Amino acid sequence: MKVPVISRVGDSLTSRRSARIWAAAVFAVILVLFGALSSIQAPTRSASSLVEGSDSAQVTELLAANTSDSKSSALLVASRTDGHALSEADNTAIDKQAVALSQDAEVAAGRTMASKDQQAAMVPLTWDTVSDTADRQKLNEIRNWIQEHPIQGLSVQVTGATAFAVDITNAFAGADFTLLAVTVGIVAVLLILTYRSPVLWLIPLLVVAIADRSASLVANLLGNAFNLTFDSGVLSVLVFGTGTNYALLLISRYRDELQKNDDHRQALSKAWAASFEAILTSNLTVVLALLTLGLAVMEDTRGLGIVCAAGLLIAAIFVLFLLPPVLAMCGRKAFWPLIPRPGQESKKENFFGRAARAVMTRPGLNLAALAVLLMVLAGALTGTRIGLDQTQQFRTATESSSAMQTLAEHFPAGETQPITILAQGTAIQALRDEFSGVENVKRVGESTQLGTTQWQQVSVISAVDPSSAMAQDLVADLRDAAATESAGQVLIGGQSAEQLDSHQMHLRDLFVIAPLIMVICFVMLGWLTRSWRTALALGLVNLLSAAAAVGLGS
């Protein structure tokens, strides 16, 4: 009888001679990969939240191209540490500090502005823009100077777009290592609890660790070749999680086969052949689903999807073609002290066995109860808003978010970050009047010509926090008003508009990509089960479970 190809490959991976050859060949490829790609630097995360082609992106480009005075700015925010109103002495000290700062840090300090309740003051700071890197260095220089020159009884902080960018960068500093260390620790604990062996857990963990490093190198190569941005920490979590999952599937089947076969190599070969299709199907399902993220508009989403797809494919290759030879060379003793042998009495039914039996005794009742629970959790999605406000993007308070909160509490909310309107081919005064009647608009500024272009520039001051969801709704209302009133072209930009455009593109990506992922899951389940009815049932359960998980997370 002709032996299937999968069985022949399994025999080759686990035989006494071939296992060594497979292991040596894989390690040779790893050494070549490490040597060739180790010098490639990881791409940096996207520094801009602008959506290419959006109104807010066009406004930023037009302003940059038609403004000769290229300046970066920040806001110095001062308040008393005891929460009391600022005294005359405090205001004088703030003025003196602003003057000294402008001289020592080579920045231009504007007029000090106190809030109506006299509990906070702000000083605008500007400097010549050279590059994003130089702006961030200047911001750090300003902050360091303020720390070295404190004012007794006052809290002085710096906020603004550059300050937020610096705080986001600092928030990610060291995060990848921390995330990787926590992931490895969790995986190690799970493997030890699963195998109850001081030896066996090390084997899959080391294999997956090598796979993770290989995936990172390949991701760096792809990122630089195709200009992709991504979070390497997420990549490591996925590689460790899925790689460990595949290893558990293989080793669990291997342990069962060891209780039936005297030859551990034959047992491993059968286990590999039996689990190959499940691992391959699982892997390809997730890989294809991640590749659909390549259709995303958002750069970070697109880049993360592509490199994670490559990483998961690498994880499967290592588990399927490196782990078996290593296990074959280690033999049955790798399971010490609970070494499985043929003829051993089956252990007593564990918790999961009892739970499965309990579920199957009354399947209808259990199905109905769990379906109701999942639908209740999924119901939370109705009130979920994708994305976070600018001040909510940090787990703990940062200087920029704290200062922005102070500004929102004591100054008119929209004064710090006005909405920018660019219009041409329309009656600008009629447009200003229309905007003045929109809810949550506090003031509409005078129009000015943008450079030598036909564009007229107008600033709209909102009555709400510019980083809030209400500010995004205001931008949408302004765009609706412009579409109704204006016969020409009107572009609306600024921070609130950038956040709205980003939010809308995230929604667009969700509505385009989620159905594609559902189709992929259905097709792969149909391939694995050979039954469209079973695939449909499993797909519905998967969809409901995913909705419940996201709802619970929200």
PDB file of N, CA, C and O in Angstrom, residues 4 6 57 109 117-118 166 183 204 248 275 361 398 425 465 476 523 525:
ATOM      1  N   PRO A   4       1.154   7.647   2.435  1.00  0.00           N
ATOM      2  CA  PRO A   4       0.900   9.057   2.153  1.00  0.00           C
ATOM      3  C   PRO A   4       2.144   9.904   2.356  1.00  0.00           C
ATOM      4  O   PRO A   4       3.032   9.581   3.155  1.00  0.00           O
ATOM      5  N   ILE A   6       2.465  12.769   3.798  1.00  0.00           N
ATOM      6  CA  ILE A   6       2.581  13.313   5.148  1.00  0.00           C
ATOM      7  C   ILE A   6       3.227  12.300   6.085  1.00  0.00           C
ATOM      8  O   ILE A   6       4.081  12.643   6.916  1.00  0.00           O
ATOM      9  N   ALA A  57      -5.349  65.899   6.377  1.00  0.00           N
ATOM     10  CA  ALA A  57      -4.017  65.760   5.796  1.00  0.00           C
ATOM     11  C   ALA A  57      -3.782  66.825   4.726  1.00  0.00           C
ATOM     12  O   ALA A  57      -2.688  67.400   4.626  1.00  0.00           O
ATOM     13  N   ALA A 109       9.113  82.946  23.770  1.00  0.00           N
ATOM     14  CA  ALA A 109       8.014  82.833  24.729  1.00  0.00           C
ATOM     15  C   ALA A 109       7.029  83.973  24.505  1.00  0.00           C
ATOM     16  O   ALA A 109       7.418  85.150  24.444  1.00  0.00           O
ATOM     17  N   ASP A 117     -10.441  82.263  36.272  1.00  0.00           N
ATOM     18  CA  ASP A 117     -10.512  81.956  37.707  1.00  0.00           C
ATOM     19  C   ASP A 117      -9.158  82.126  38.394  1.00  0.00           C
ATOM     20  O   ASP A 117      -9.023  81.858  39.590  1.00  0.00           O
ATOM     21  N   GLN A 118      -8.147  82.544  37.619  1.00  0.00           N
ATOM     22  CA  GLN A 118      -6.809  82.831  38.160  1.00  0.00           C
ATOM     23  C   GLN A 118      -6.141  81.592  38.777  1.00  0.00           C
ATOM     24  O   GLN A 118      -5.217  81.719  39.570  1.00  0.00           O
ATOM     25  N   VAL A 166       6.403  63.086  22.185  1.00  0.00           N
ATOM     26  CA  VAL A 166       7.518  62.676  23.046  1.00  0.00           C
ATOM     27  C   VAL A 166       7.028  61.713  24.127  1.00  0.00           C
ATOM     28  O   VAL A 166       7.674  60.695  24.407  1.00  0.00           O
ATOM     29  N   THR A 183       5.308  37.748  28.343  1.00  0.00           N
ATOM     30  CA  THR A 183       4.785  36.691  27.478  1.00  0.00           C
ATOM     31  C   THR A 183       5.538  35.383  27.694  1.00  0.00           C
ATOM     32  O   THR A 183       4.933  34.314  27.837  1.00  0.00           O
ATOM     33  N   PRO A 204       9.849  23.133  23.691  1.00  0.00           N
ATOM     34  CA  PRO A 204       9.027  23.999  22.826  1.00  0.00           C
ATOM     35  C   PRO A 204       9.289  25.481  23.055  1.00  0.00           C
ATOM     36  O   PRO A 204       9.207  26.278  22.114  1.00  0.00           O
ATOM     37  N   LEU A 248       1.702  22.572  21.747  1.00  0.00           N
ATOM     38  CA  LEU A 248       0.816  21.824  22.646  1.00  0.00           C
ATOM     39  C   LEU A 248       0.002  20.789  21.881  1.00  0.00           C
ATOM     40  O   LEU A 248      -0.190  19.655  22.347  1.00  0.00           O
ATOM     41  N   SER A 275      -1.489  15.505  13.575  1.00  0.00           N
ATOM     42  CA  SER A 275      -1.733  16.904  13.963  1.00  0.00           C
ATOM     43  C   SER A 275      -1.367  17.894  12.871  1.00  0.00           C
ATOM     44  O   SER A 275      -1.674  19.081  12.990  1.00  0.00           O
ATOM     45  N   THR A 361     -24.521  16.206  28.595  1.00  0.00           N
ATOM     46  CA  THR A 361     -25.721  15.571  29.168  1.00  0.00           C
ATOM     47  C   THR A 361     -26.963  16.418  28.902  1.00  0.00           C
ATOM     48  O   THR A 361     -28.054  15.875  28.705  1.00  0.00           O
ATOM     49  N   THR A 398       0.605  61.383  32.030  1.00  0.00           N
ATOM     50  CA  THR A 398       1.877  61.922  31.571  1.00  0.00           C
ATOM     51  C   THR A 398       1.829  63.438  31.710  1.00  0.00           C
ATOM     52  O   THR A 398       0.778  64.030  31.965  1.00  0.00           O
ATOM     53  N   GLY A 425     -13.365  79.450  -3.557  1.00  0.00           N
ATOM     54  CA  GLY A 425     -14.493  79.389  -4.467  1.00  0.00           C
ATOM     55  C   GLY A 425     -15.838  79.473  -3.783  1.00  0.00           C
ATOM     56  O   GLY A 425     -16.825  78.938  -4.281  1.00  0.00           O
ATOM     57  N   ASP A 465     -13.708  70.177  24.725  1.00  0.00           N
ATOM     58  CA  ASP A 465     -12.323  69.707  24.744  1.00  0.00           C
ATOM     59  C   ASP A 465     -11.942  69.224  23.341  1.00  0.00           C
ATOM     60  O   ASP A 465     -12.592  68.335  22.785  1.00  0.00           O
ATOM     61  N   ALA A 476     -17.578  66.954  12.323  1.00  0.00           N
ATOM     62  CA  ALA A 476     -18.538  66.364  11.387  1.00  0.00           C
ATOM     63  C   ALA A 476     -19.683  67.337  11.095  1.00  0.00           C
ATOM     64  O   ALA A 476     -20.120  67.468   9.940  1.00  0.00           O
ATOM     65  N   VAL A 523     -14.370  29.220   4.981  1.00  0.00           N
ATOM     66  CA  VAL A 523     -13.748  28.360   3.961  1.00  0.00           C
ATOM     67  C   VAL A 523     -12.771  27.374   4.605  1.00  0.00           C
ATOM     68  O   VAL A 523     -12.767  26.172   4.277  1.00  0.00           O
ATOM     69  N   LEU A 525     -12.712  26.307   7.735  1.00  0.00           N
ATOM     70  CA  LEU A 525     -13.463  25.331   8.537  1.00  0.00           C
ATOM     71  C   LEU A 525     -14.119  24.295   7.638  1.00  0.00           C
ATOM     72  O   LEU A 525     -14.184  23.106   7.983  1.00  0.00           O
TER      73      LEU A 525
END
